[in-house]
Short mmCIF file of C-alpha atoms in Angstrom, two decimals:
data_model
loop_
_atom_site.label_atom_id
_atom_site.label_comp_id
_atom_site.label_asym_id
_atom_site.label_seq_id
_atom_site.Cartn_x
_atom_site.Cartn_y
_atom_site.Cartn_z
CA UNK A 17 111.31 114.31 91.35
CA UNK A 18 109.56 111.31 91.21
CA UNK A 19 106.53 112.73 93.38
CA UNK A 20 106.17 115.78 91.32
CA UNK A 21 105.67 113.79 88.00
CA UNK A 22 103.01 111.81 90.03
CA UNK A 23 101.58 114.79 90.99
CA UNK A 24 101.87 116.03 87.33
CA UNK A 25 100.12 112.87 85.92
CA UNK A 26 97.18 112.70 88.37
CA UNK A 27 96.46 116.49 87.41
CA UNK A 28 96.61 116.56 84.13
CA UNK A 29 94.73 113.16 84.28
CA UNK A 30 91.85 115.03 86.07
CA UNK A 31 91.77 117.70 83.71
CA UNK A 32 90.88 115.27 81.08
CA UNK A 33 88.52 113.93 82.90
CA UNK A 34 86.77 116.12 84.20
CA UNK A 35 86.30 116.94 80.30
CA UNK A 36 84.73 113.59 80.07
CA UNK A 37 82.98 114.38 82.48
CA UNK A 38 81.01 117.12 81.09
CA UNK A 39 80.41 114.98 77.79
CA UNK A 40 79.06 112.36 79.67
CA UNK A 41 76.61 114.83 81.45
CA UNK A 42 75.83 116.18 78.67
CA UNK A 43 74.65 113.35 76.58
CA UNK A 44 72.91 111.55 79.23
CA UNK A 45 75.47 109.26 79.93
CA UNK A 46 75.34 107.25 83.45
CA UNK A 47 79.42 105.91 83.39
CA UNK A 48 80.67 103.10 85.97
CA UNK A 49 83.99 102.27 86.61
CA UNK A 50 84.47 98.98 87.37
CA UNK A 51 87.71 98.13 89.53
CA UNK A 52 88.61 94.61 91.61
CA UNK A 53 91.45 92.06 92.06
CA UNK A 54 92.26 89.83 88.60
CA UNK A 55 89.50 86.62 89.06
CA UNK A 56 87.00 88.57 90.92
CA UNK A 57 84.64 87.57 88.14
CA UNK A 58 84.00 91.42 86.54
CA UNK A 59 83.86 89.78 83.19
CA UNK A 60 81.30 87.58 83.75
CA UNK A 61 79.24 89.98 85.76
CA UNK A 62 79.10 92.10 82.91
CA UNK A 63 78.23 89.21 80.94
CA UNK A 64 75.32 88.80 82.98
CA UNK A 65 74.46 92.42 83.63
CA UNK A 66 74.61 93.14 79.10
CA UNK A 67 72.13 89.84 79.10
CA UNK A 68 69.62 91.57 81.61
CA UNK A 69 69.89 95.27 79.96
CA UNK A 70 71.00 95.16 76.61
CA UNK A 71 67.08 95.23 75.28
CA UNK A 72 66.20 97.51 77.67
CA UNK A 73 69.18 100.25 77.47
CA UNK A 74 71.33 101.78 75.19
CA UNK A 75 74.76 100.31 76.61
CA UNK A 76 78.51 99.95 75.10
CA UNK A 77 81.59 98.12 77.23
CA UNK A 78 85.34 99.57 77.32
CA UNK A 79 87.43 96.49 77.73
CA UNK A 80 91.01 97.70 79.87
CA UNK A 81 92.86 94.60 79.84
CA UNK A 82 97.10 94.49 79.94
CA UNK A 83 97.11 92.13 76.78
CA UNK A 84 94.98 89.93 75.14
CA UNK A 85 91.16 90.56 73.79
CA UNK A 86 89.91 87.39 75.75
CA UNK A 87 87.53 90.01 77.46
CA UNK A 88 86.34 91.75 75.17
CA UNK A 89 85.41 88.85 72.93
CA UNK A 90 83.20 87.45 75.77
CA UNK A 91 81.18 90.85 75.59
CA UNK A 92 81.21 90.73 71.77
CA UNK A 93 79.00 87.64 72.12
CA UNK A 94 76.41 89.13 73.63
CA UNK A 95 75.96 91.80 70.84
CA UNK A 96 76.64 94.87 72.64
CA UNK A 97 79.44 97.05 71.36
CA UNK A 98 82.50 96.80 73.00
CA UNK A 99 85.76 98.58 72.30
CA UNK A 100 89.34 96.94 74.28
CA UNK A 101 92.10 99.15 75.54
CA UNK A 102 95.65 97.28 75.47
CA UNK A 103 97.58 98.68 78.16
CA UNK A 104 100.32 97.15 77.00
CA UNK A 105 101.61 96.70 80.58
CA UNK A 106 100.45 99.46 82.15
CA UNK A 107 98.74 98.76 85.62
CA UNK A 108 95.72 100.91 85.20
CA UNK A 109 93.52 103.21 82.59
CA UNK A 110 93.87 106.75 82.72
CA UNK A 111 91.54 109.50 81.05
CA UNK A 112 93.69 109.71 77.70
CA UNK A 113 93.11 106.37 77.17
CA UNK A 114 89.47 106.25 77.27
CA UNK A 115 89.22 109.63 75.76
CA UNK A 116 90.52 107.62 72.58
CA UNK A 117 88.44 104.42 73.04
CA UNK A 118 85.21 106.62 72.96
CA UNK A 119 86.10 108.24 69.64
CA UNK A 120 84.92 104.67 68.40
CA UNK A 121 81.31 104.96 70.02
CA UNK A 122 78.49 107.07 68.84
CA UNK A 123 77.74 109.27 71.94
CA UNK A 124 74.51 110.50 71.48
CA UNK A 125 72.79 106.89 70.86
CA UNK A 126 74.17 105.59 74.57
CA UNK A 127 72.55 105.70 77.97
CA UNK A 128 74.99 103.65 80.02
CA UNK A 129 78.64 102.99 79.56
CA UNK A 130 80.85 100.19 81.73
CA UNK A 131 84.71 100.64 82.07
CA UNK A 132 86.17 97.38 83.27
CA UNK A 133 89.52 98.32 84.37
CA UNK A 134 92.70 96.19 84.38
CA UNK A 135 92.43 93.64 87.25
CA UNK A 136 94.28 95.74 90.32
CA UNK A 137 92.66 96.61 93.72
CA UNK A 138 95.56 99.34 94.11
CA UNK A 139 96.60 101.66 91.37
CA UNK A 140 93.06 102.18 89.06
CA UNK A 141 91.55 103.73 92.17
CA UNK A 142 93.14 106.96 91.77
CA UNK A 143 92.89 107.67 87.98
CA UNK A 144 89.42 109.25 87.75
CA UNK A 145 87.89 108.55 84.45
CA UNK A 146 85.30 111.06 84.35
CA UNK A 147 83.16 108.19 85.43
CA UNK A 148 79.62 108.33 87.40
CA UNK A 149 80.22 105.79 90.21
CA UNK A 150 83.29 103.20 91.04
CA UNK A 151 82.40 100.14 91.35
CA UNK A 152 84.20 98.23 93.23
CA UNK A 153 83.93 93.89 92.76
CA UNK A 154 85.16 92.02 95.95
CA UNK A 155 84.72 88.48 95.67
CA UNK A 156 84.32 85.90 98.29
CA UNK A 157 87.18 83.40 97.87
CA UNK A 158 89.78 87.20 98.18
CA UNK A 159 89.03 87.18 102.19
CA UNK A 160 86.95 89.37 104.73
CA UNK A 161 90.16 91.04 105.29
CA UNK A 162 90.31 93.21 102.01
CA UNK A 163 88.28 96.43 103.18
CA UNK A 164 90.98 96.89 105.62
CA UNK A 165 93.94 96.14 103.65
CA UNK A 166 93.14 98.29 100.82
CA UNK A 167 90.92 101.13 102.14
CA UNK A 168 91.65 102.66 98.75
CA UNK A 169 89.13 102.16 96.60
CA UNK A 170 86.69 100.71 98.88
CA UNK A 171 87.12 104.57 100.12
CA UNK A 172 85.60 105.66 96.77
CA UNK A 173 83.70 103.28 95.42
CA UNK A 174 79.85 104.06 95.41
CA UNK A 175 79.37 100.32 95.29
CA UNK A 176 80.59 97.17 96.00
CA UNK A 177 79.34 94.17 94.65
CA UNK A 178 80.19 90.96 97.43
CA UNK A 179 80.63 88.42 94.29
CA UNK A 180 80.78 85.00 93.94
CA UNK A 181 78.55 85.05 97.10
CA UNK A 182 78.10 81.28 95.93
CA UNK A 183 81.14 80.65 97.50
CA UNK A 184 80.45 81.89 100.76
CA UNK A 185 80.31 78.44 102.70
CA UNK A 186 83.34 76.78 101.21
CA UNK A 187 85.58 79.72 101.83
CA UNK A 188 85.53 80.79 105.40
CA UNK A 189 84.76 84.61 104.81
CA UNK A 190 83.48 86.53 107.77
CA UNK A 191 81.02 88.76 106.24
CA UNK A 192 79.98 90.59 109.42
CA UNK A 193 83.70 91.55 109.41
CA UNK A 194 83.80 92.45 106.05
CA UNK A 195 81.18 94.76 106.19
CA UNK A 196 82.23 95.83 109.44
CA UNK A 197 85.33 97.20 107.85
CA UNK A 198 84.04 98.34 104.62
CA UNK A 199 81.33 100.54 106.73
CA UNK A 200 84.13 102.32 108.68
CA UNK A 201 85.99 102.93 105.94
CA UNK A 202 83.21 104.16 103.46
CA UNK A 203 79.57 104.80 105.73
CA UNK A 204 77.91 105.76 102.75
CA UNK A 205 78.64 102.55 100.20
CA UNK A 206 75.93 100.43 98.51
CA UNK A 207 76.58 96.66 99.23
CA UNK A 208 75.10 93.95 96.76
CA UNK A 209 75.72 90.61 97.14
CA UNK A 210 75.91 89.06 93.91
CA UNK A 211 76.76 85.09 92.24
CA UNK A 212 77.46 86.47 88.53
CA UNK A 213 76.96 82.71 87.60
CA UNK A 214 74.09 81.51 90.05
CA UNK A 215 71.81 84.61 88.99
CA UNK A 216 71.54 86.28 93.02
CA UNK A 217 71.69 89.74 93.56
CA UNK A 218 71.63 90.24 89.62
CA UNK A 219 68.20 91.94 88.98
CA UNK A 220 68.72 94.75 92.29
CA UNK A 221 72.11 95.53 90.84
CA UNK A 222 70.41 95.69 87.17
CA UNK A 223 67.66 97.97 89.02
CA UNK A 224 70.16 100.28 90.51
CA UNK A 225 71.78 100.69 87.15
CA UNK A 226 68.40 101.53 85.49
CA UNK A 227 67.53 104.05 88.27
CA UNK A 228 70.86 105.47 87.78
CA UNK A 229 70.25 105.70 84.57
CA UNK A 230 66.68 107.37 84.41
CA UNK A 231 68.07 109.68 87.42
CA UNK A 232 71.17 111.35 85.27
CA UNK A 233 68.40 111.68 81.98
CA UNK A 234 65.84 113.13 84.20
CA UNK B 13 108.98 112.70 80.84
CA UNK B 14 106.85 110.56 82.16
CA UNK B 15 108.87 107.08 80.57
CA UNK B 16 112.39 108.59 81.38
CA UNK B 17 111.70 108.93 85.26
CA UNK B 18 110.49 105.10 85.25
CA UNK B 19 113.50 104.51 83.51
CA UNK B 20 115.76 106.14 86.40
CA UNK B 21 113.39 104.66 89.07
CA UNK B 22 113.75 101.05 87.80
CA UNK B 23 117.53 101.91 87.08
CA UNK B 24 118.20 103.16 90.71
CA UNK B 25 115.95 100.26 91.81
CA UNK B 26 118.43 97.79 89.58
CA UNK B 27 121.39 98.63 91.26
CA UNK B 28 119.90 98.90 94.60
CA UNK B 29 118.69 95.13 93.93
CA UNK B 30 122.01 94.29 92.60
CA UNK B 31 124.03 95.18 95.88
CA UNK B 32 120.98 92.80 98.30
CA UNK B 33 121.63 89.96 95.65
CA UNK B 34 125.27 89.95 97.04
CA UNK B 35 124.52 90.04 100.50
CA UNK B 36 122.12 87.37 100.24
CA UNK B 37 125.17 85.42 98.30
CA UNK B 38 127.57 86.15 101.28
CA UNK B 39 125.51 85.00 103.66
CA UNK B 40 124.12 82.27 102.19
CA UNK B 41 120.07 82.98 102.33
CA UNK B 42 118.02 81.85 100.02
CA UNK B 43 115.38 84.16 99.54
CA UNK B 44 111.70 84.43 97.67
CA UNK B 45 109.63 87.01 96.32
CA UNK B 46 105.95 85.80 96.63
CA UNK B 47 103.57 87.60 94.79
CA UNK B 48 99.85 87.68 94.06
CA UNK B 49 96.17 89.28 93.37
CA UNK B 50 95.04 90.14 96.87
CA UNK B 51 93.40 87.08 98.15
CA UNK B 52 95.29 84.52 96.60
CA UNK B 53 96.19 82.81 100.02
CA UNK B 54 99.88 84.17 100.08
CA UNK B 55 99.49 84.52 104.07
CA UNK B 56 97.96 81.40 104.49
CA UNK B 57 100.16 79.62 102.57
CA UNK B 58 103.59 81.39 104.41
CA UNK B 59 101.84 80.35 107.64
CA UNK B 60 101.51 76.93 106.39
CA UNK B 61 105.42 77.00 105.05
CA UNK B 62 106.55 78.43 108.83
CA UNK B 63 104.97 75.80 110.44
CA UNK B 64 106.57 72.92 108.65
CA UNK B 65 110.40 74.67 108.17
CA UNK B 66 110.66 76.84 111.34
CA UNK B 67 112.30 73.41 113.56
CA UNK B 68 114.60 72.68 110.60
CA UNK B 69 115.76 76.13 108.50
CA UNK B 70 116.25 79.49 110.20
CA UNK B 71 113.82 81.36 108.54
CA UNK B 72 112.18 85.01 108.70
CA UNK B 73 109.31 86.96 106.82
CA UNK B 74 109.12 90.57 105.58
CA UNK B 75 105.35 91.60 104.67
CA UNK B 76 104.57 93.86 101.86
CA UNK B 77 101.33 95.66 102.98
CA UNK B 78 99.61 99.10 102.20
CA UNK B 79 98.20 99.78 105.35
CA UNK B 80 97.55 97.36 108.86
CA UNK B 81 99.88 94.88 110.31
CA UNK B 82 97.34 91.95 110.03
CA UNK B 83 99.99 89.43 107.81
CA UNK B 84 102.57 90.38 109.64
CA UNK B 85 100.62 89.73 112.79
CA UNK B 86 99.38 86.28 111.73
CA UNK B 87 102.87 84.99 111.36
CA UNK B 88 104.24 86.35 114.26
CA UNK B 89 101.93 83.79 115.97
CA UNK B 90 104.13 81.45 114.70
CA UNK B 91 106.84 82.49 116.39
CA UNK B 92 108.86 83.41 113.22
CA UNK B 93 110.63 86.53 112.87
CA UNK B 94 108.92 89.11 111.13
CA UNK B 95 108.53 92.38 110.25
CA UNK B 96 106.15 94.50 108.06
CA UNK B 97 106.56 97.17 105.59
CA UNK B 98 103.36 99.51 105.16
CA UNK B 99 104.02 101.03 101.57
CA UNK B 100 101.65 103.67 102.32
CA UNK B 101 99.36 103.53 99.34
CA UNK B 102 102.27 102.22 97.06
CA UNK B 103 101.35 99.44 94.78
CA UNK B 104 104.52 97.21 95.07
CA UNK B 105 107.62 96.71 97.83
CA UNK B 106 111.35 97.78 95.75
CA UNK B 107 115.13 97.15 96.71
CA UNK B 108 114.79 100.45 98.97
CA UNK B 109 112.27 99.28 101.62
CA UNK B 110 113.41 96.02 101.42
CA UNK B 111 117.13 98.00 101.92
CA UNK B 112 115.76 99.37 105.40
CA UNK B 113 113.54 95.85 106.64
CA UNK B 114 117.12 93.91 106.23
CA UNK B 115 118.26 95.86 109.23
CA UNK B 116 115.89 94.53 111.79
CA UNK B 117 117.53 91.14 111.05
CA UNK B 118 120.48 89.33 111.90
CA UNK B 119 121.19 87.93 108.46
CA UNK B 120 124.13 86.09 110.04
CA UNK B 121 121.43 83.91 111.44
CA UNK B 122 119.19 83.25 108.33
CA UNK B 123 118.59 80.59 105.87
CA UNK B 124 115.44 81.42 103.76
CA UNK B 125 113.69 85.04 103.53
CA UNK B 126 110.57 84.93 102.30
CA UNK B 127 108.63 88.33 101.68
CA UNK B 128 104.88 88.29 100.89
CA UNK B 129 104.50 91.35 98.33
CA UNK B 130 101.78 93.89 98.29
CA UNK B 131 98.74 92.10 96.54
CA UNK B 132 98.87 93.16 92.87
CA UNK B 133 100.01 90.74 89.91
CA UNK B 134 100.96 93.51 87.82
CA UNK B 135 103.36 96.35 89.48
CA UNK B 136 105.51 94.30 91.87
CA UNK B 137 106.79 91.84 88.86
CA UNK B 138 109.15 94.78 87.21
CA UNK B 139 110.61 95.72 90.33
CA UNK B 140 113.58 93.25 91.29
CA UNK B 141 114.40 92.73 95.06
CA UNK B 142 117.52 90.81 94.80
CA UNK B 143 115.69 87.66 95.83
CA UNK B 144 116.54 84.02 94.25
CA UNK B 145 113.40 83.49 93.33
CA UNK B 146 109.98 85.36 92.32
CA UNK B 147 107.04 82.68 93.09
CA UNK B 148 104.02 83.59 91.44
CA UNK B 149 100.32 81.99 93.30
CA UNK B 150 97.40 81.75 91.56
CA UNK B 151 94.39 80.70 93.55
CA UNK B 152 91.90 78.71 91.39
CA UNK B 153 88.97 80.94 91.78
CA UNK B 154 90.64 83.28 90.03
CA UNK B 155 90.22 81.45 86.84
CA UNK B 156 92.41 79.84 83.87
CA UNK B 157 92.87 83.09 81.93
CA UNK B 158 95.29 84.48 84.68
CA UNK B 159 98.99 83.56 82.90
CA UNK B 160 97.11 84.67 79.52
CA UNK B 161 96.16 87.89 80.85
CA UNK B 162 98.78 89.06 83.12
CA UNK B 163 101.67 87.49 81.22
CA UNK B 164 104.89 90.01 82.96
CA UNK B 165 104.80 87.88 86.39
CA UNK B 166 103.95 83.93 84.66
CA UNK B 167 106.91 84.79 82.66
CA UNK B 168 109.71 85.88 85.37
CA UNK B 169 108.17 83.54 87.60
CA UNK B 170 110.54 80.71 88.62
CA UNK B 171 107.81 78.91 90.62
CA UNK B 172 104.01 78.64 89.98
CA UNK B 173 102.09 77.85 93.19
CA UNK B 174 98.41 77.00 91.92
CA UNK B 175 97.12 77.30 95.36
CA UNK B 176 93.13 76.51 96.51
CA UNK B 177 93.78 73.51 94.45
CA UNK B 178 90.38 71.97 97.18
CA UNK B 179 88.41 74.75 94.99
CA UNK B 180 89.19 73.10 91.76
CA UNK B 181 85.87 71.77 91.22
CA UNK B 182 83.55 74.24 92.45
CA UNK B 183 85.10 77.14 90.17
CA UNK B 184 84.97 76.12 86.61
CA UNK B 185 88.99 76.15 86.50
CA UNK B 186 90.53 74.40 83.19
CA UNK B 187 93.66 73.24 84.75
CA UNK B 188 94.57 71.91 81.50
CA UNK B 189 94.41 75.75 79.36
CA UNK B 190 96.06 77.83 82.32
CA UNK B 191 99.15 75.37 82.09
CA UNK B 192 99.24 75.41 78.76
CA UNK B 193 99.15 79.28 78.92
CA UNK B 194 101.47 79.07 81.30
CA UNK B 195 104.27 76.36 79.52
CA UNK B 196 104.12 78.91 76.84
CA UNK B 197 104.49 82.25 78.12
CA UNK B 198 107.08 80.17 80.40
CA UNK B 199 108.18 76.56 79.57
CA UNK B 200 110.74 76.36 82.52
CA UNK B 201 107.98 77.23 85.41
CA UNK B 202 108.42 74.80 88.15
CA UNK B 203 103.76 74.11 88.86
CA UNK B 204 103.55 72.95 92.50
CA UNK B 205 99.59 72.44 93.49
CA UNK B 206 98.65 73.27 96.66
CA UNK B 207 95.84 74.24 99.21
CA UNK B 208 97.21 75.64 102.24
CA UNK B 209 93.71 74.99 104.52
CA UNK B 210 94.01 71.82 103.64
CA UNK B 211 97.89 70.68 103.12
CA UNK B 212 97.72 69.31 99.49
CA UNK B 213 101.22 69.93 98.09
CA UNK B 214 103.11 71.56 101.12
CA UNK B 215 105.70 69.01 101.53
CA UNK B 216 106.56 68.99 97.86
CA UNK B 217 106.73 72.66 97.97
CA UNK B 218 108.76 73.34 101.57
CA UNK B 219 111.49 70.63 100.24
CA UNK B 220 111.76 72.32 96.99
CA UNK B 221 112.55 75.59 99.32
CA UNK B 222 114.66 72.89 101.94
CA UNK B 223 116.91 71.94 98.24
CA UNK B 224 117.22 75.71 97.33
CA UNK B 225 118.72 76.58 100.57
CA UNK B 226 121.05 73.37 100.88
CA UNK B 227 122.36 74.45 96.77
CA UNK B 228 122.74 78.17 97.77
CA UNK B 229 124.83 77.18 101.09
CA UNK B 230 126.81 74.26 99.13
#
């Protein structure tokens, strides 16, 4: 019982999104995902990333947070538009929700959007969002050992950002491990090592979004 | 649909819960439900705990994992019985699992049970395990919005370990705004301050658990 309604959820979720999907592809849309641990600092990576692009590219944030706008109102301040989902205690977003937050955006006057999910290495890495790329945020202070332990969405991310790389010297992480791990699990996945705060990595990550970008308008 | 089979999961789970609370009663074990983001320094900090209790309390460790047996294999270096439950992809442990681990022990010949949940500070809070006790770490470079943001474990929380406390000053972390987030999602929290690596706070924290058992077993 239980595993049928699971099974019932995750397919009708993909139907939706795979509807995204096509919008996003349509419009010229390049769509990330952004999934990691609560504290792994996705907030004020975005922060960063809206300061590098927001003159450059057409870009809107969707806020998933469980309560609260704290989020949200950190993008605000940076004058890009920015739309937060409540979950109201759910673990995750799923394609309905965003499917509503984008009724808020105008579609045709964007060229990237950036989900930040609800802070959870486990359950927002199976609830596809119609979304380009999953991008997964491990920071520093979590441990070398997460790659293994949650092979999840380091499975299907397309990158993963090695944050608060500022941190590396005070906190013991192996990173030969780490990537060690994360390469057997996922051969194909982009690694950027990025301080959200110090400024590293920020400008080849900013790149890669603008190539993205350029590549899905081409 | 959807809402009525969580209703009969957590329902089933309830009663499940309800029938381990009694055993642990009849016994006499005082037992803990730790529970985290991944890389909060749960295992670190259990490691820590078995080293200074394992001469004086009879004490054993179930481990909450997805996939690999690397907690479970860190404290077994202790010496300290243990044994691991792989969820398999699921985001929390509940009363069922914890149901079958009980049967590897002799719980004639316990005094504290401590199992490490999967890492996730959302999912494993609504799902009860019979334990005494649900002990909530937050490691500081997670940041002072945690309690705000992720409110369902701060509240049902009984203990708040705010562990990496030697981190405090390289990560930005208001001590004084999470607390008060915390004292008022939660104004009975017990806030112990530790840093397993480097022993602040682990003597105030294993006799708080030393006092638990000794009022359970009164």
């Amino acid at each position: 019982m239980e595993i049928e309604v699971r099974k019932n959820v995750l397919g009708k979720n993909d139907r939706l999104a795979a509807g995204l999907r096509q919008i996003f592809a349509d419009k010229g849309i390049f769509v990330i995902n952004l999934i990691s641990s609560p504290g792994a600092g996705k907030t004020t990576l975005l922060e960063a990333t809206c300061t590098r692009l927001k003159d450059e590219l057409r870009l809107a944030v969707i806020e998933g947070d469980i309560t609260t706008t704290r989020d949200a109102d950190r993008i605000a301040r940076h004058g890009v538009p920015v739309y937060q989902i409540e979950t109201h205690g759910a673990c995750h977003l799923d394609a309905k929700m965003l499917e509503e937050a984008l009724s808020r955006f105008n579609l045709d006057e964007l060229d990237l959007l950036i989900i930040e999910n609800v802070g959870n290495l486990v359950c927002p890495a199976t609830f596809d969002l119609g979304e380009d790329a999953k991008i997964v945020v491990l920071s520093i202070p979590e441990g070398d050992d997460k790659p293994a332990k949650y092979p999840g969405i380091f499975q299907r991310a397309k990158v993963c950002l090695l944050n608060k790389i500022d941190l590396l010297e005070v906190s013991g992480f192996n990173k030969e491990s780490a990537l060690g791990d994360l390469r057997e699990i996922n051969p194909e996945v982009i690694v950027f090592e990025t301080s959200a705060t110090r400024g590293d990595g920020m400008d080849v990550w900013c790149n890669w979004l603008k190539e993205q970008v350029a590549a899905k308008q081409r």
